Amino acid sequence: MSRRYIGVDPGLVTGIAVYEAGVRFNSYELTRGQIMGFLRQIVCEGDIVVVERYVISAQTIKKTRQNDAMQVTGAVQELCREKSAHFILHEPAPAKRIGSNDVLKALKWDRITKDNHANDAAALVLMGLLKTNHTEYARLIGL
């Protein structure tokens, strides 16, 4: 069985991307009520789960108070502990740089949605690959 990489862009609407190395890719946008049930069904021992780090700053307080993002992150972290999956918390900016819209389009991973959460999750999958499986990352992006 191939290793799976799961990207999570947490929030009131959460982006999820699932890549089974060398086999298939899917992405989703789920509501707060759907996210944990979905992840309980798919997360398995050994999976790499990369979650976008949400940081409260003066700027984010002005825009939105994303308690949902922090709560989803905590729930995903606990689920990873229960399932013996690897949990990686990562800043959004580097993931968005390596998982730009052009890169996602070239991979046929891009998904047009209102707030781009599915694509943000796909970028996190690429970050997980870059950090843990350079060979598969290089194969995907053609290095």
Coordinates of C-alpha atoms in Angstrom, one line a residue:
M1 CA 0.0 0.0 0.0
S2 CA 1.3 3.5 -0.9
R3 CA 1.8 6.1 1.8
R4 CA -0.8 8.7 2.0
Y5 CA -0.3 12.4 2.4
I6 CA -3.2 14.5 3.8
G7 CA -3.3 18.3 3.7
V8 CA -5.7 20.1 6.0
D9 CA -6.5 23.9 5.7
P10 CA -8.5 24.2 8.9
G11 CA -11.4 26.6 9.4
L12 CA -15.1 27.0 9.4
V13 CA -14.8 25.5 5.9
T14 CA -11.9 23.2 5.8
G15 CA -9.9 22.2 2.8
I16 CA -8.7 18.6 2.6
A17 CA -6.4 17.1 0.0
V18 CA -5.5 13.4 -0.1
Y19 CA -2.6 12.0 -2.2
E20 CA -1.8 8.3 -2.2
A21 CA 1.7 8.4 -3.5
G22 CA 1.8 7.5 -7.2
V23 CA -1.8 6.4 -7.2
R24 CA -4.4 9.1 -6.9
F25 CA -5.3 12.6 -5.6
N26 CA -8.5 14.1 -4.4
S27 CA -9.4 17.3 -2.7
Y28 CA -12.5 18.5 -0.8
E29 CA -14.0 21.4 1.1
L30 CA -16.0 20.3 4.1
T31 CA -17.9 22.1 6.8
R32 CA -17.0 21.9 10.5
G33 CA -19.7 19.3 11.0
Q34 CA -18.3 17.0 8.3
I35 CA -14.5 17.3 8.8
M36 CA -13.8 14.9 11.7
G37 CA -16.2 12.2 10.5
F38 CA -14.5 12.3 7.1
L39 CA -11.0 12.2 8.6
R40 CA -11.8 9.4 11.0
Q41 CA -12.7 7.3 8.0
I42 CA -9.6 8.0 6.0
V43 CA -6.6 8.6 8.4
C44 CA -4.6 5.5 9.0
E45 CA -1.4 4.5 10.8
G46 CA 1.6 5.9 9.0
D47 CA -0.2 8.6 7.1
I48 CA 1.4 12.0 6.9
V49 CA -1.0 14.7 7.9
V50 CA 0.1 18.3 7.2
V51 CA -2.1 21.0 8.8
E52 CA -1.8 24.7 8.2
R53 CA -0.7 26.6 11.3
Y54 CA -3.1 29.3 12.2
V55 CA -1.5 32.1 14.2
I56 CA -3.4 34.8 15.9
S57 CA -1.9 38.2 15.2
A58 CA -3.1 41.8 15.2
Q59 CA -3.8 41.4 11.5
T60 CA -5.9 38.2 11.9
I61 CA -7.8 39.6 14.8
K62 CA -9.0 42.5 12.5
K63 CA -10.0 40.2 9.7
T64 CA -11.5 37.2 11.6
R65 CA -11.3 35.3 14.9
Q66 CA -10.8 31.8 13.6
N67 CA -11.6 29.7 16.6
D68 CA -12.7 27.1 14.2
A69 CA -9.2 26.8 12.7
M70 CA -7.7 26.3 16.1
Q71 CA -10.3 23.8 17.2
V72 CA -10.1 21.8 14.0
T73 CA -6.3 21.7 14.3
G74 CA -6.5 20.4 17.9
A75 CA -9.0 17.7 16.9
V76 CA -6.9 16.6 13.9
Q77 CA -3.8 16.4 16.1
E78 CA -5.6 14.2 18.6
L79 CA -6.9 12.0 15.8
C80 CA -3.4 11.5 14.5
R81 CA -2.3 10.5 18.0
E82 CA -5.1 7.9 18.2
K83 CA -4.4 6.5 14.7
S84 CA -0.6 6.7 14.9
A85 CA -0.4 9.0 11.9
H86 CA 2.3 11.6 11.6
F87 CA 1.1 15.2 12.4
I88 CA 3.0 18.1 10.9
L89 CA 2.0 21.7 11.6
H90 CA 3.2 24.1 8.9
E91 CA 3.1 27.8 8.0
P92 CA 0.9 28.6 5.0
A93 CA 3.3 30.9 3.0
P94 CA 6.0 28.3 2.1
A95 CA 3.3 25.8 1.2
K96 CA 1.6 28.3 -1.1
R97 CA 4.9 29.1 -2.7
I98 CA 5.7 25.5 -3.7
G99 CA 2.0 24.8 -4.4
S100 CA 1.2 27.8 -6.5
N101 CA -1.8 27.8 -8.8
D102 CA 0.4 27.1 -11.8
V103 CA 2.0 24.1 -10.1
L104 CA -1.4 22.7 -9.0
K105 CA -2.8 23.2 -12.5
A106 CA 0.2 21.4 -14.0
L107 CA -0.4 18.5 -11.6
K108 CA -4.2 18.6 -12.4
W109 CA -4.7 19.1 -8.7
D110 CA -6.3 22.6 -8.9
R111 CA -9.9 23.0 -7.9
I112 CA -11.8 26.3 -8.3
T113 CA -13.7 27.1 -5.2
K114 CA -14.9 30.3 -3.5
D115 CA -12.1 30.6 -0.9
N116 CA -9.4 28.3 -2.3
H117 CA -9.3 26.0 0.7
A118 CA -9.0 22.8 -1.4
N119 CA -6.0 24.3 -3.2
D120 CA -4.4 25.4 0.1
A121 CA -4.8 21.8 1.3
A122 CA -3.2 20.5 -1.9
A123 CA -0.2 22.9 -1.4
L124 CA 0.2 21.4 2.1
V125 CA 0.3 17.9 0.6
L126 CA 3.2 19.1 -1.6
M127 CA 4.9 20.5 1.5
G128 CA 4.5 17.2 3.2
L129 CA 6.1 15.4 0.3
L130 CA 9.0 17.9 0.1
K131 CA 9.7 17.4 3.8
T132 CA 9.3 13.6 3.9
N133 CA 9.6 12.1 0.4
H134 CA 12.0 14.1 -1.8
T135 CA 11.9 11.4 -4.5
E136 CA 8.2 11.5 -4.9
Y137 CA 8.1 15.3 -4.7
A138 CA 10.7 15.5 -7.5
R139 CA 8.9 13.0 -9.6
L140 CA 5.7 14.9 -9.3
I141 CA 7.0 18.3 -10.2
G142 CA 9.5 17.0 -12.8
L143 CA 12.8 17.7 -11.2

